[in-house]
Short mmCIF file of C-alpha atoms in Angstrom, two decimals:
data_model
loop_
_atom_site.label_atom_id
_atom_site.label_comp_id
_atom_site.label_asym_id
_atom_site.label_seq_id
_atom_site.Cartn_x
_atom_site.Cartn_y
_atom_site.Cartn_z
CA UNK A 1089 -48.05 -34.45 -0.77
CA UNK A 1090 -50.46 -37.27 -1.50
CA UNK A 1091 -49.07 -40.78 -1.18
CA UNK A 1092 -50.97 -43.89 -2.18
CA UNK A 1093 -50.03 -47.32 -0.87
CA UNK A 1094 -51.40 -50.71 -1.82
CA UNK A 1095 -51.18 -53.84 0.26
CA UNK A 1096 -50.36 -56.57 -0.41
CA UNK A 1097 -47.86 -56.06 -3.22
CA UNK A 1098 -48.59 -59.54 -4.50
CA UNK A 1099 -51.27 -62.11 -3.82
CA UNK A 1100 -51.82 -65.67 -4.99
CA UNK A 1101 -55.13 -67.41 -4.38
CA UNK A 1102 -56.88 -70.56 -5.61
CA UNK A 1103 -59.74 -70.16 -8.02
CA UNK A 1104 -63.11 -69.49 -6.40
CA UNK A 1105 -61.81 -67.62 -3.39
CA UNK A 1106 -63.11 -64.22 -2.39
CA UNK A 1107 -60.37 -61.66 -1.86
CA UNK A 1108 -59.75 -58.09 -0.75
CA UNK A 1109 -57.20 -55.63 -2.06
CA UNK A 1110 -56.33 -52.61 0.02
CA UNK A 1111 -55.49 -49.05 -0.91
CA UNK A 1112 -54.59 -46.27 1.53
CA UNK A 1113 -53.92 -42.60 0.92
CA UNK A 1114 -52.39 -39.96 3.17
CA UNK A 1115 -54.47 -36.89 2.24
CA UNK A 1116 -58.21 -37.34 2.71
CA UNK A 1117 -59.04 -34.28 0.57
CA UNK A 1118 -59.78 -36.31 -2.51
CA UNK A 1119 -62.25 -35.73 -5.32
CA UNK A 1120 -62.63 -39.36 -6.32
CA UNK A 1121 -60.86 -42.70 -6.37
CA UNK A 1122 -60.57 -45.19 -9.19
CA UNK A 1123 -59.60 -48.82 -9.40
CA UNK A 1124 -57.89 -50.15 -12.53
CA UNK A 1125 -56.51 -53.43 -13.73
CA UNK A 1126 -53.44 -53.76 -15.91
CA UNK A 1127 -52.57 -56.84 -17.89
CA UNK A 1128 -48.88 -57.42 -18.72
CA UNK A 1129 -47.61 -55.08 -21.43
CA UNK A 1130 -50.97 -53.33 -21.72
CA UNK A 1131 -52.60 -50.12 -20.68
CA UNK A 1132 -55.03 -49.81 -17.81
CA UNK A 1133 -58.69 -50.72 -17.77
CA UNK A 1134 -60.99 -48.72 -15.52
CA UNK A 1135 -62.93 -50.96 -13.14
CA UNK A 1136 -64.74 -48.70 -10.72
CA UNK A 1137 -64.91 -45.00 -9.94
CA UNK A 1138 -66.03 -43.80 -6.51
CA UNK A 1139 -66.82 -40.14 -5.94
CA UNK A 1140 -65.75 -38.67 -2.61
CA UNK A 1141 -69.38 -38.48 -1.48
CA UNK A 1142 -69.97 -42.18 -2.14
CA UNK A 1143 -69.25 -45.15 0.11
CA UNK A 1144 -69.11 -47.93 -2.46
CA UNK A 1145 -69.56 -48.95 -6.05
CA UNK A 1146 -70.33 -52.36 -7.50
CA UNK A 1147 -69.81 -53.90 -10.90
CA UNK A 1148 -70.46 -57.59 -11.33
CA UNK A 1149 -68.16 -59.53 -9.01
CA UNK A 1150 -66.31 -56.38 -7.99
CA UNK A 1151 -67.16 -54.12 -5.10
CA UNK A 1152 -65.11 -51.11 -4.11
CA UNK A 1153 -65.56 -49.23 -0.87
CA UNK A 1154 -64.29 -45.85 0.21
CA UNK A 1155 -63.70 -44.52 3.71
CA UNK A 1156 -62.43 -41.05 2.97
CA UNK A 1157 -61.91 -39.97 6.56
CA UNK A 1158 -59.58 -42.86 7.30
CA UNK A 1159 -57.90 -42.69 3.90
CA UNK A 1160 -58.79 -46.20 2.81
CA UNK A 1161 -60.39 -48.05 -0.05
CA UNK A 1162 -60.86 -51.74 -0.63
CA UNK A 1163 -61.56 -53.72 -3.76
CA UNK A 1164 -63.47 -56.92 -3.10
CA UNK A 1165 -63.41 -59.61 -5.78
CA UNK A 1166 -65.93 -62.41 -5.35
CA UNK A 1167 -65.47 -65.94 -6.65
CA UNK A 1168 -62.11 -65.21 -8.24
CA UNK A 1169 -61.26 -66.67 -11.64
CA UNK A 1170 -57.93 -67.20 -13.46
CA UNK A 1171 -58.94 -64.40 -15.81
CA UNK A 1172 -58.82 -62.01 -12.87
CA UNK A 1173 -55.03 -62.42 -12.76
CA UNK A 1174 -53.53 -58.98 -13.36
CA UNK A 1175 -52.07 -56.02 -11.54
CA UNK A 1176 -54.67 -53.92 -9.75
CA UNK A 1177 -54.01 -50.24 -9.22
CA UNK A 1178 -55.89 -47.64 -7.28
CA UNK A 1179 -55.59 -43.95 -8.01
CA UNK A 1180 -56.85 -40.90 -6.16
CA UNK A 1181 -57.68 -37.53 -7.64
CA UNK A 1182 -57.07 -34.46 -5.53
CA UNK A 1183 -59.81 -31.98 -4.77
CA UNK A 1184 -59.26 -29.33 -7.43
CA UNK A 1185 -56.60 -27.03 -8.85
CA UNK A 1186 -53.06 -28.32 -9.08
CA UNK A 1187 -54.11 -31.51 -7.35
CA UNK A 1188 -56.48 -32.46 -10.16
CA UNK A 1189 -54.16 -35.16 -11.44
CA UNK A 1190 -54.42 -38.79 -10.42
CA UNK A 1191 -51.89 -40.23 -8.02
CA UNK A 1192 -51.39 -43.96 -8.47
CA UNK A 1193 -50.60 -46.59 -5.93
CA UNK A 1194 -47.87 -49.15 -6.47
CA UNK A 1195 -50.30 -51.90 -7.38
CA UNK A 1196 -51.16 -55.41 -6.25
CA UNK A 1197 -50.14 -58.27 -8.51
CA UNK A 1198 -52.88 -60.89 -8.31
CA UNK A 1199 -52.49 -64.47 -9.45
CA UNK A 1200 -55.54 -66.74 -9.38
CA UNK A 1201 -54.51 -70.36 -9.62
CA UNK A 1202 -56.84 -72.73 -11.55
CA UNK B 159 -67.40 -48.02 -23.62
CA UNK B 160 -64.94 -45.23 -24.22
CA UNK B 161 -61.96 -46.20 -26.34
CA UNK B 162 -58.51 -44.65 -26.45
CA UNK B 163 -56.26 -45.69 -29.29
CA UNK B 164 -52.49 -45.37 -28.95
CA UNK B 165 -50.00 -45.92 -31.77
CA UNK B 166 -47.53 -47.37 -32.33
CA UNK B 167 -47.66 -50.21 -29.80
CA UNK B 168 -43.96 -50.90 -30.22
CA UNK B 169 -41.13 -48.91 -31.70
CA UNK B 170 -37.41 -49.49 -31.93
CA UNK B 171 -35.26 -46.56 -32.91
CA UNK B 172 -31.63 -45.58 -33.02
CA UNK B 173 -30.11 -43.20 -30.54
CA UNK B 174 -30.45 -39.59 -31.64
CA UNK B 175 -33.64 -40.00 -33.63
CA UNK B 176 -37.09 -38.72 -32.68
CA UNK B 177 -40.20 -40.79 -32.13
CA UNK B 178 -43.82 -39.64 -32.22
CA UNK B 179 -46.56 -41.43 -30.30
CA UNK B 180 -50.22 -40.71 -31.03
CA UNK B 181 -53.12 -40.92 -28.63
CA UNK B 182 -56.68 -40.67 -29.91
CA UNK B 183 -60.01 -40.78 -28.12
CA UNK B 184 -62.18 -42.62 -30.63
CA UNK B 185 -65.71 -42.10 -29.38
CA UNK B 186 -65.58 -39.13 -27.03
CA UNK B 187 -64.09 -35.68 -26.79
CA UNK B 188 -61.29 -35.57 -24.28
CA UNK B 189 -61.02 -32.37 -22.31
CA UNK B 190 -57.76 -33.52 -20.84
CA UNK B 191 -55.14 -36.07 -21.82
CA UNK B 192 -52.36 -37.37 -19.63
CA UNK B 193 -49.05 -38.97 -20.55
CA UNK B 194 -47.43 -41.52 -18.24
CA UNK B 195 -44.23 -43.45 -18.19
CA UNK B 196 -43.93 -46.84 -16.57
CA UNK B 197 -40.76 -48.69 -15.64
CA UNK B 198 -40.75 -52.48 -15.20
CA UNK B 199 -42.68 -53.60 -12.14
CA UNK B 200 -43.36 -50.04 -11.10
CA UNK B 201 -46.42 -47.87 -11.04
CA UNK B 202 -47.25 -45.10 -13.48
CA UNK B 203 -45.31 -41.86 -13.37
CA UNK B 204 -47.21 -38.85 -14.68
CA UNK B 205 -45.14 -36.92 -17.20
CA UNK B 206 -47.51 -34.19 -18.32
CA UNK B 207 -51.10 -33.07 -18.56
CA UNK B 208 -52.40 -31.60 -21.79
CA UNK B 209 -55.55 -29.66 -22.57
CA UNK B 210 -56.71 -29.02 -26.11
CA UNK B 211 -55.36 -25.79 -27.52
CA UNK B 212 -53.08 -24.94 -24.63
CA UNK B 213 -49.56 -25.77 -23.59
CA UNK B 214 -48.97 -28.96 -21.66
CA UNK B 215 -48.21 -28.86 -17.96
CA UNK B 216 -45.13 -30.92 -17.21
CA UNK B 217 -44.34 -32.64 -13.95
CA UNK B 218 -41.23 -31.72 -12.06
CA UNK B 219 -38.16 -33.36 -13.52
CA UNK B 220 -39.67 -33.97 -16.96
CA UNK B 221 -37.84 -32.09 -19.71
CA UNK B 222 -40.40 -30.34 -21.88
CA UNK B 223 -37.93 -29.84 -24.71
CA UNK B 224 -37.24 -33.54 -24.80
CA UNK B 225 -40.82 -34.75 -24.47
CA UNK B 226 -42.86 -32.53 -26.77
CA UNK B 227 -46.60 -32.75 -26.31
CA UNK B 228 -49.13 -31.39 -28.76
CA UNK B 229 -52.84 -31.53 -28.08
CA UNK B 230 -54.13 -30.45 -31.46
CA UNK B 231 -57.78 -31.33 -31.03
CA UNK B 232 -60.25 -32.73 -28.52
CA UNK B 233 -59.50 -36.22 -29.81
CA UNK B 234 -55.76 -36.21 -30.50
CA UNK B 235 -52.63 -35.70 -28.45
CA UNK B 236 -49.09 -36.58 -29.50
CA UNK B 237 -45.92 -37.16 -27.54
CA UNK B 238 -42.63 -36.75 -29.39
CA UNK B 239 -39.48 -38.07 -27.78
CA UNK B 240 -36.76 -35.95 -29.32
CA UNK B 241 -33.16 -37.06 -29.74
CA UNK B 242 -33.93 -40.32 -28.01
CA UNK B 243 -31.30 -42.06 -25.91
CA UNK B 244 -31.24 -45.58 -24.45
CA UNK B 245 -32.33 -44.25 -21.06
CA UNK B 246 -35.57 -43.10 -22.70
CA UNK B 247 -36.47 -46.72 -23.34
CA UNK B 248 -39.66 -47.33 -21.43
CA UNK B 249 -43.38 -48.00 -21.63
CA UNK B 250 -45.34 -44.86 -22.40
CA UNK B 251 -49.10 -44.76 -21.79
CA UNK B 252 -51.61 -42.06 -22.60
CA UNK B 253 -55.00 -41.54 -21.04
CA UNK B 254 -57.97 -39.31 -21.73
CA UNK B 255 -61.01 -38.09 -19.86
CA UNK B 256 -64.19 -36.18 -20.59
CA UNK B 257 -64.13 -34.48 -17.23
CA UNK B 258 -62.92 -35.24 -13.74
CA UNK B 259 -66.22 -36.89 -12.79
CA UNK B 260 -65.67 -39.49 -15.51
CA UNK B 261 -63.38 -42.51 -15.46
CA UNK B 262 -59.95 -42.15 -16.95
CA UNK B 263 -59.51 -44.22 -20.10
CA UNK B 264 -56.12 -45.53 -21.15
CA UNK B 265 -54.47 -46.46 -24.40
CA UNK B 266 -52.66 -49.78 -24.66
CA UNK B 267 -49.26 -48.18 -24.32
CA UNK B 268 -46.16 -47.87 -26.47
CA UNK B 269 -43.02 -49.87 -25.79
CA UNK B 270 -40.10 -47.70 -26.85
CA UNK B 271 -36.66 -49.25 -27.24
CA UNK B 272 -33.75 -46.99 -28.12
CA UNK B 273 -30.65 -48.78 -29.36
#
């Protein structure tokens, strides 16, 4: 059974700092991995999608990496801003059949202090 | 970008009544829609997966007679909480995708409070 863990559970940084969020998963047979952000009381916004054959994806100040064999992904946020404050979730999709659904991690609550 | 609209955003109902939540993909055809439930400060719990024109697949422990899902078209799925009880109070979120190679897009969620 796939399990997804995110560390740290919470993080507080001053504005302008670069930071890394970690995601680990127990079953390396994944189809892809996605990073989302969730603002309080809202749904999720897709940030980056990495296919299993890819090593990283970039969008603006965000860079996500994937090391499938070791079961790890990181989300790097450069020059953090107060508007980046949110909960960040990673989710892995299994490789076909009954494992097609996304399994979510527990999230990292990020606070960027102005 | 792809937009998923979910209504209502908030609903308060009395115990024993039924509540319907709609999830629409506004600018794309969704091959699959997912319904999640989220408790305070916890991650998302998948309730069911629905494909247009076929019966929903429910996760273990989710009562299909209590949480009725209808995926009437490629752009609309509904979740009906039947005979709601206070323990059904939660945040319900839908999501939709065009295919598993595409990002999953989420609605803004529905806060259900059963009194």
